[in-house]
Coordinates of C-alpha atoms and ligand atoms in Angstrom, one line a residue:
X20 CA 169.2 154.4 90.1
X21 CA 168.2 150.8 90.0
X22 CA 166.2 149.4 86.9
X23 CA 162.5 150.1 87.0
X24 CA 160.4 147.1 87.9
X25 CA 157.0 148.8 87.9
X26 CA 155.9 151.9 86.0
X27 CA 152.3 153.1 86.4
X28 CA 151.4 155.9 84.2
X29 CA 148.2 157.7 85.0
X30 CA 146.3 154.6 85.9
X31 CA 142.6 155.1 86.1
X32 CA 139.8 152.4 86.7
X33 CA 136.1 153.2 86.6
X34 CA 133.4 150.8 88.1
X35 CA 129.8 150.6 87.7
X36 CA 128.5 150.8 91.2
X37 CA 126.9 147.5 92.4
X38 CA 128.2 145.7 89.2
X39 CA 130.7 143.0 90.2
X40 CA 132.9 142.2 87.3
X41 CA 133.8 138.6 86.8
X42 CA 137.5 138.4 87.4
X43 CA 140.0 136.4 85.7
X44 CA 141.9 134.5 88.1
X45 CA 145.7 135.1 88.3
X46 CA 146.2 131.8 86.7
X47 CA 144.2 132.8 83.7
X48 CA 145.9 136.1 83.1
X49 CA 149.4 134.9 83.8
X50 CA 148.9 131.9 81.6
X51 CA 147.9 134.2 78.9
X52 CA 150.8 136.5 79.3
X53 CA 153.1 133.4 79.0
X54 CA 156.6 134.2 79.9
X55 CA 157.4 137.5 78.4
X56 CA 159.7 139.5 80.7
X57 CA 158.0 142.9 79.8
X58 CA 154.4 143.3 79.8
X59 CA 152.4 146.5 79.1
X60 CA 149.1 146.4 80.7
X61 CA 146.6 148.8 79.2
X62 CA 143.1 149.1 77.8
X63 CA 143.4 148.4 74.2
X64 CA 139.9 149.0 73.0
X65 CA 136.5 150.3 74.1
X66 CA 135.7 153.9 75.2
X67 CA 135.7 154.8 78.8
X68 CA 132.1 154.5 80.1
X69 CA 130.3 157.0 82.2
X70 CA 131.2 160.2 80.5
X71 CA 127.8 161.3 79.7
X72 CA 125.8 163.2 82.4
X73 CA 123.0 160.6 82.3
X74 CA 125.1 157.9 83.7
X75 CA 126.9 160.3 86.3
X76 CA 126.8 159.1 89.7
X77 CA 126.4 155.4 88.7
X78 CA 130.0 155.1 88.1
X79 CA 132.9 155.4 90.4
X80 CA 136.6 156.0 89.7
X81 CA 138.1 153.3 91.9
X82 CA 141.6 154.7 90.8
X83 CA 142.3 158.0 89.2
X84 CA 145.5 159.3 87.7
X85 CA 147.9 157.2 89.7
X86 CA 151.5 157.4 88.5
X87 CA 154.7 156.0 90.0
X88 CA 157.9 154.2 89.3
X89 CA 159.2 151.5 91.4
X90 CA 162.8 150.6 91.3
X91 CA 163.9 146.8 91.4
X92 CA 164.3 145.8 95.0
X93 CA 162.2 148.4 96.3
X94 CA 159.4 147.5 98.9
X95 CA 156.5 149.7 98.6
X96 CA 153.6 149.9 101.1
X97 CA 150.2 151.0 99.9
X98 CA 147.9 152.4 102.7
X99 CA 144.6 154.2 102.8
X100 CA 140.9 153.8 104.1
X101 CA 138.6 151.1 102.8
X102 CA 137.6 151.8 99.3
X103 CA 140.6 153.9 98.7
X104 CA 141.6 151.9 95.5
X105 CA 144.4 149.9 97.0
X106 CA 143.2 146.4 95.9
X107 CA 142.1 147.9 92.5
X108 CA 145.7 149.1 92.0
X109 CA 147.2 145.7 92.8
X110 CA 144.6 143.9 90.6
X111 CA 145.6 146.1 87.6
X112 CA 149.3 145.4 88.2
X113 CA 148.7 141.7 88.5
X114 CA 146.5 141.7 85.4
X115 CA 143.4 140.5 87.1
X116 CA 141.7 143.6 85.7
X117 CA 142.5 146.1 83.0
X118 CA 142.8 149.8 83.6
X119 CA 140.2 152.0 82.1
X120 CA 142.9 154.7 81.5
X121 CA 146.8 154.8 81.6
X122 CA 149.1 151.7 81.5
X123 CA 151.7 149.9 83.6
X124 CA 154.9 148.5 82.7
X125 CA 156.0 145.4 84.6
X126 CA 159.3 144.1 84.3
X127 CA 159.7 140.4 85.7
X128 CA 157.6 137.6 86.9
X129 CA 154.8 138.6 89.1
X130 CA 153.7 136.5 92.2
X131 CA 150.6 137.9 93.5
X132 CA 148.5 137.1 96.6
X133 CA 145.4 139.2 96.4
X134 CA 141.8 138.2 97.8
X135 CA 141.4 134.8 98.9
X136 CA 139.8 132.8 95.9
X137 CA 142.0 134.3 93.3
X138 CA 144.9 132.3 92.1
X139 CA 143.9 128.6 92.7
X140 CA 141.7 126.4 90.8
X141 CA 139.1 125.2 93.3
X142 CA 138.7 121.6 91.8
X143 CA 142.3 120.9 92.0
X144 CA 144.1 119.6 94.9
X145 CA 146.7 121.6 96.8
X146 CA 149.5 119.7 95.2
X147 CA 148.1 120.2 91.7
X148 CA 147.7 124.1 92.3
X149 CA 151.2 124.4 93.5
X150 CA 152.6 122.7 90.5
X151 CA 150.3 124.7 88.2
X152 CA 151.3 128.0 89.8
X153 CA 155.0 127.1 89.5
X154 CA 154.4 126.3 85.8
X155 CA 152.5 129.5 85.2
X156 CA 155.6 131.4 86.8
X157 CA 157.8 129.7 84.2
X158 CA 159.5 127.3 86.6
X159 CA 160.8 123.9 85.6
X160 CA 159.4 120.8 87.3
X161 CA 162.7 120.1 89.2
X162 CA 162.5 123.7 90.5
X163 CA 159.0 123.3 91.8
X164 CA 159.7 119.9 93.3
X165 CA 162.5 121.3 95.3
X166 CA 160.3 124.1 96.8
X167 CA 157.4 121.7 97.3
X168 CA 158.0 120.7 100.8
X169 CA 158.8 124.1 102.1
X170 CA 155.6 125.5 100.6
X171 CA 153.5 122.7 102.2
X172 CA 155.1 123.0 105.5
X173 CA 155.1 126.9 105.6
X174 CA 151.3 126.6 104.9
X175 CA 150.8 123.9 107.4
X176 CA 148.5 121.9 105.1
X177 CA 150.4 118.5 105.0
X178 CA 147.3 116.6 105.9
X179 CA 145.2 118.2 103.2
X180 CA 147.7 118.5 100.2
X181 CA 145.7 115.9 98.3
X182 CA 142.4 117.5 98.9
X183 CA 140.7 119.8 96.4
X184 CA 141.2 123.4 97.7
X185 CA 137.5 124.2 97.5
X186 CA 137.2 122.1 100.6
X187 CA 139.9 124.2 102.4
X188 CA 139.0 126.7 105.2
X189 CA 139.7 130.4 104.4
X190 CA 142.7 130.3 106.6
X191 CA 144.2 127.3 104.9
X192 CA 143.5 128.6 101.4
X193 CA 145.2 131.9 102.3
X194 CA 148.2 130.1 104.0
X195 CA 148.7 128.0 101.0
X196 CA 148.2 131.0 98.6
X197 CA 150.7 133.0 100.5
X198 CA 153.4 130.2 100.7
X199 CA 153.1 129.6 96.9
X200 CA 153.4 133.4 96.1
X201 CA 156.3 133.7 98.5
X202 CA 158.4 130.5 97.7
X203 CA 158.1 130.4 94.0
X204 CA 160.6 133.3 93.8
X205 CA 158.8 135.7 91.5
X206 CA 160.7 138.9 90.7
X207 CA 157.8 141.0 91.9
X208 CA 155.7 139.9 95.0
X209 CA 152.2 141.6 95.3
X210 CA 150.5 140.9 98.6
X211 CA 147.1 142.3 99.6
X212 CA 146.2 142.3 103.2
X213 CA 147.2 138.7 103.8
X214 CA 148.0 139.4 107.5
X215 CA 144.4 139.8 108.3
X216 CA 143.7 136.0 107.9
X217 CA 146.3 134.2 109.9
X218 CA 147.0 133.7 113.5
X219 CA 149.8 135.7 115.2
X220 CA 152.4 133.0 114.4
X221 CA 151.5 132.8 110.7
X222 CA 151.5 136.7 110.4
X223 CA 155.0 136.7 111.8
X224 CA 156.2 134.1 109.4
X225 CA 154.6 136.1 106.5
X226 CA 156.4 139.2 107.5
X227 CA 159.7 137.3 107.8
X228 CA 159.2 135.8 104.3
X229 CA 158.3 139.2 102.8
X230 CA 161.3 140.7 104.5
X231 CA 163.4 137.9 103.0
X232 CA 162.1 138.7 99.6
X233 CA 162.7 142.4 100.0
X234 CA 166.2 141.7 101.2
X235 CA 167.2 139.5 98.4
X236 CA 166.5 142.1 95.9
X237 CA 162.9 141.3 94.9
X238 CA 160.4 144.0 94.4
X239 CA 157.5 143.9 96.8
X240 CA 154.0 145.7 96.8
X241 CA 152.3 145.3 99.9
X242 CA 148.8 146.6 100.9
X243 CA 147.9 146.6 104.6
X244 CA 145.9 148.3 107.2
X245 CA 148.7 147.2 109.7
X246 CA 150.9 150.4 109.9
X247 CA 153.7 148.7 112.0
X248 CA 154.0 146.0 109.4
X249 CA 154.2 148.5 106.5
X250 CA 156.8 150.7 108.5
X251 CA 159.0 147.6 109.3
X252 CA 158.8 146.0 105.8
X253 CA 158.8 148.9 103.4
X254 CA 161.2 151.4 102.1
X255 CA 158.6 153.6 100.7
X256 CA 154.9 154.0 101.1
X257 CA 152.0 155.4 99.0
X258 CA 148.8 156.8 100.6
X259 CA 145.7 156.4 98.3
X260 CA 142.4 158.3 99.1
X261 CA 139.5 158.2 96.8
X262 CA 141.6 156.5 94.1
X263 CA 144.1 159.3 94.1
X264 CA 147.7 159.4 95.6
X265 CA 147.8 161.7 98.6
X266 CA 151.3 161.1 99.6
X267 CA 154.3 159.1 98.3
X268 CA 157.5 158.9 100.3
X269 CA 159.2 157.6 103.5
X270 CA 156.9 155.2 105.4
X271 CA 157.2 156.8 108.6
X272 CA 156.2 160.2 107.3
X273 CA 153.3 158.9 105.0
X274 CA 151.9 156.9 107.8
X275 CA 152.0 159.6 110.3
X276 CA 150.2 162.0 107.9
X277 CA 147.6 159.4 107.2
X278 CA 146.9 158.4 110.8
X279 CA 146.5 162.0 111.7
X280 CA 143.5 162.2 109.5
X281 CA 142.0 158.9 110.8
X282 CA 141.7 160.0 114.4
X283 CA 138.9 162.4 114.8
X284 CA 139.7 165.1 117.0
X285 CA 138.0 165.3 120.4
X286 CA 138.9 168.4 122.2
X287 CA 136.2 168.3 124.8
X288 CA 133.9 165.7 126.4
X289 CA 131.2 166.2 129.2
X290 CA 129.3 163.5 131.0
X291 CA 126.6 165.5 132.8
X292 CA 125.0 162.5 134.6
X293 CA 127.3 161.0 137.2
X294 CA 125.6 157.7 136.8
X295 CA 126.2 157.5 133.2
X296 CA 129.8 158.8 133.4
X297 CA 132.8 156.7 133.0
X298 CA 134.3 155.6 136.2
X299 CA 133.2 153.4 139.2
X300 CA 132.1 153.6 142.8
X301 CA 135.2 155.7 143.8
X302 CA 135.5 158.1 141.0
X303 CA 133.4 159.4 138.1
X304 CA 134.6 161.7 135.3
X305 CA 132.5 164.6 134.5
X306 CA 134.4 166.7 132.0
X307 CA 137.6 166.4 129.9
X308 CA 139.0 169.4 127.9
X309 CA 142.0 170.6 126.0
X310 CA 142.2 174.2 124.9
X311 CA 144.8 177.0 124.4
X312 CA 145.6 178.8 127.5
X313 CA 143.0 181.6 127.8
X314 CA 141.1 180.3 124.8
X315 CA 138.2 177.8 123.9
X316 CA 138.5 174.1 123.1
X317 CA 137.7 175.0 119.5
X318 CA 140.6 177.4 119.1
X319 CA 143.7 176.1 117.4
X320 CA 146.7 174.8 119.1
X321 CA 150.0 175.3 117.2
X322 CA 153.5 174.2 118.2
X323 CA 154.0 177.7 119.8
X324 CA 150.6 177.7 121.8
X325 CA 150.7 177.1 125.6
X326 CA 147.5 175.0 126.3
X327 CA 145.6 173.4 129.2
X328 CA 144.5 169.9 129.8
X329 CA 141.6 169.9 132.3
X330 CA 139.6 167.2 134.0
X331 CA 136.5 167.5 136.3
X332 CA 135.7 164.4 138.4
X333 CA 133.6 163.3 141.3
X334 CA 135.3 161.9 144.2
X335 CA 132.8 159.5 145.7
X336 CA 134.4 158.5 149.0
X337 CA 135.6 160.6 152.0
X338 CA 139.3 160.8 152.8
X339 CA 140.5 159.3 149.4
X340 CA 144.2 160.2 148.4
X341 CA 143.7 160.7 144.7
X342 CA 145.9 162.0 142.0
X343 CA 145.5 162.1 138.2
X344 CA 148.2 161.0 135.9
X345 CA 148.1 161.9 132.1
X346 CA 149.9 160.0 129.3
X347 CA 150.3 162.1 126.2
X348 CA 150.8 159.9 123.1
X349 CA 151.8 161.0 119.6
X350 CA 150.8 159.4 116.4
X351 CA 153.6 156.9 116.5
X352 CA 152.3 155.6 119.7
X353 CA 155.0 157.0 121.8
X354 CA 154.4 158.4 125.2
X355 CA 155.7 162.0 124.8
X356 CA 155.3 162.6 128.4
X357 CA 153.6 161.6 131.7
X358 CA 152.1 164.5 133.7
X359 CA 151.5 164.1 137.5
X360 CA 150.4 166.9 139.9
X361 CA 153.7 167.0 141.9
X362 CA 153.8 170.7 141.7
X363 CA 150.2 171.2 142.6
X364 CA 150.1 173.3 145.8
X365 CA 146.8 172.8 147.6
X366 CA 145.6 169.3 147.4
X367 CA 148.7 167.3 147.0
X368 CA 148.9 164.7 149.7
X369 CA 145.7 165.8 151.5
X370 CA 142.7 163.7 151.7
X371 CA 139.8 164.5 149.4
X372 CA 136.4 165.0 150.8
X373 CA 133.5 163.7 148.7
X374 CA 132.6 166.1 145.8
X375 CA 133.6 167.6 142.5
X376 CA 137.2 168.4 141.7
X377 CA 138.9 170.0 138.8
X378 CA 142.5 169.6 137.9
X379 CA 144.1 171.7 135.2
X380 CA 147.6 170.9 133.8
X381 CA 149.4 173.7 132.0
X382 CA 151.5 172.8 129.1
X383 CA 154.0 175.3 127.8
X384 CA 154.2 176.2 124.1
X385 CA 157.2 175.1 122.2
X386 CA 157.1 171.7 123.7
X387 CA 155.2 169.2 121.4
X388 CA 155.9 168.6 117.8
X389 CA 153.1 168.9 115.2
X390 CA 150.6 166.2 114.7
X391 CA 147.7 164.5 116.4
X392 CA 148.1 163.6 120.0
X393 CA 146.0 161.5 122.4
X394 CA 145.7 161.6 126.1
X395 CA 145.1 158.6 128.3
X396 CA 143.8 159.3 131.8
X397 CA 144.8 157.4 134.8
X398 CA 143.1 158.1 138.3
X399 CA 145.5 156.9 141.0
X400 CA 144.9 156.2 144.8
X401 CA 147.5 156.4 147.4
X402 CA 150.2 157.2 144.6
X403 CA 150.3 153.6 143.7
X404 CA 146.9 151.9 142.6
X405 CA 145.3 152.9 139.3
X406 CA 141.6 152.9 140.0
X407 CA 140.3 154.1 136.9
X408 CA 141.8 154.4 133.3
X409 CA 140.6 155.9 129.9
X410 CA 142.4 155.6 126.7
X411 CA 142.0 158.3 124.1
X412 CA 139.9 160.4 126.4
X413 CA 141.0 163.5 124.4
X414 CA 142.5 163.7 120.9
X415 CA 143.9 166.9 119.7
X416 CA 145.9 168.3 117.0
X417 CA 149.0 170.4 117.3
X418 CA 149.4 172.4 114.1
X419 CA 152.7 173.6 112.6
X420 CA 152.9 177.4 112.7
X421 CA 154.4 179.3 109.9
X422 CA 156.3 181.5 112.3
X423 CA 158.0 178.5 113.8
X424 CA 159.3 177.2 110.6
X425 CA 162.2 179.6 110.3
X426 CA 162.6 178.7 106.7
X427 CA 162.7 175.1 107.0
X428 CA 159.7 173.6 105.1
X429 CA 159.9 169.9 106.0
X430 CA 158.5 168.4 109.1
X431 CA 161.0 168.5 112.0
X432 CA 161.7 165.0 113.3
X433 CA 161.2 164.1 116.9
X434 CA 158.6 163.6 119.6
X435 CA 159.1 167.1 121.0
X436 CA 160.0 170.3 119.3
X437 CA 161.5 172.5 122.0
X438 CA 162.8 176.0 121.5
X439 CA 166.2 175.7 123.3
X440 CA 168.6 178.4 124.4
X441 CA 171.6 178.4 122.1
X442 CA 174.9 180.4 121.5
X443 CA 177.1 180.6 118.5
X444 CA 180.4 182.5 119.0
X445 CA 182.9 183.4 116.4
X446 CA 186.2 182.3 118.1
X447 CA 188.9 182.8 115.5
X448 CA 188.6 185.2 112.5
X449 CA 190.6 183.3 109.8
X450 CA 190.4 186.0 107.2
X451 CA 191.7 188.8 109.5
X452 CA 194.6 186.4 110.7
X453 CA 195.5 185.7 107.2
X454 CA 195.7 189.4 106.3
X455 CA 197.8 190.0 109.2
X456 CA 200.3 187.2 108.5
X457 CA 200.3 188.1 104.7
Ligands
ATP5 N1 134.4 145.0 90.8 C1 134.0 146.2 91.4 N2 132.8 146.6 90.9 C2 132.3 147.7 91.3 N3 133.0 148.6 92.1 C3 134.1 148.0 92.6 C4 134.7 146.8 92.3 N4 135.9 146.7 92.9 C5 136.0 147.9 93.7 N5 135.0 148.6 93.5 C6 134.9 150.0 94.1 O1 136.2 150.7 93.9 C7 136.4 151.6 95.0 C8 137.9 151.0 95.4 O2 137.9 149.6 95.9 P1 139.2 148.8 96.4 O3 138.7 147.4 96.6 O4 140.3 149.0 95.4 O5 139.5 149.6 97.8 P2 140.5 149.2 98.8 O6 141.4 150.4 99.0 O7 141.2 147.9 98.4 O8 139.6 149.0 100.2 P3 139.9 147.9 101.3 O9 140.8 148.7 102.4 O10 138.4 147.9 101.9 O11 140.3 146.6 100.8 C9 135.5 151.3 96.0 O12 134.6 152.2 96.0 C10 134.9 150.0 95.6 O13 133.5 149.8 96.0
MG6 MG1 141.2 145.9 99.5

């Protein structure tokens, strides 16, 4: 077990709705904390507001009862919807705001990149801010000088280095802030959503830098809405919802559960008016539906349920050679399968007259794993040309079924979850042979 770098104990933060607190900047609080290696962040005085019924409803718990321990060198991703409390958590850990309840122990120097605007002094130049931040982190002048050129070139602000940062664009400001946070070698790197502000090349460099920090044994806390970034960078993920921890564990698993709740399920879609329906002058979609075999779109589909995917569409031109092609995606964005009507007996390879058609694709039970699946529809002409394409035309959930668990209570890994024929044979009975020999 590595040493604990961050220990959060029952952290809670209540805000008055509509009231913006005046934040201290990272600079203020880190300077005040001087260079102590172990800091305890907690509310030292004052009663928690909002307990009385008269004030109820005006207060919001931005964070409630959040506890975790993070070992040195762990890279933690924090995910969740807008307003879930992610930034609040990071602000408490980097001492920009105090918790209303609970406390956090932080062991080591913290380099934080939170919202743009925190961390730098607007009147000072880029050069002065770099030096100041280094000093706050407890670095010697020579150390800062050694890093200086790297920081400036990483941020790409060479021409503006002697300009006050209040004249920087948002992007320049964020790039410099990230460069400072990442290059000054804090023990704990805290980054909130920086990837949103840069171009693709800068995002890639940020990810590389955070990966370096994580690999060189630094502790990383990273908030992002980019699940691919979280998954590739982090060794662990926490999902916050309404200020509370919903899940804490391996990134792939936590992300998959989180994404499953973000897509709203869409088991049926009808476009009664052909003129308003998706499509073009060759084909118009009329209806899309997924339902259990012999059931309704509102009925549950479990890993064991055979189900159908059905489309109705208008063919607008005589003698068209059409076929549908379905891509079924899972939550990880993997195409689990592509279905085409090669086994269809009547209309395959026959020209379609104008009119309304219905295609029904039968999917056996015990094929898909549990989770949310999305269907992309392609309408293909002459077996080669895609004439219409619709992403996420249907979104449906395959539930786990108790009877399919067989005593195993964690999620089965894999894109599919087939029930396969299997034999086990007892070939040699050791005990009997031993008795005979003895
Ligand atoms: N200074 C503040 N004053 C009042 N309410 C606040 C303040 N800061 C945050 N809140 C509220 O606390 C809740 C959590 O906000 P927070 O910024 O932590 O969410 P988040 O998870 O970072 O969201 P996002 O993904 O949008 O960045 C929200 O309801 C927000 O409106
Ligand atoms: Mg935020």
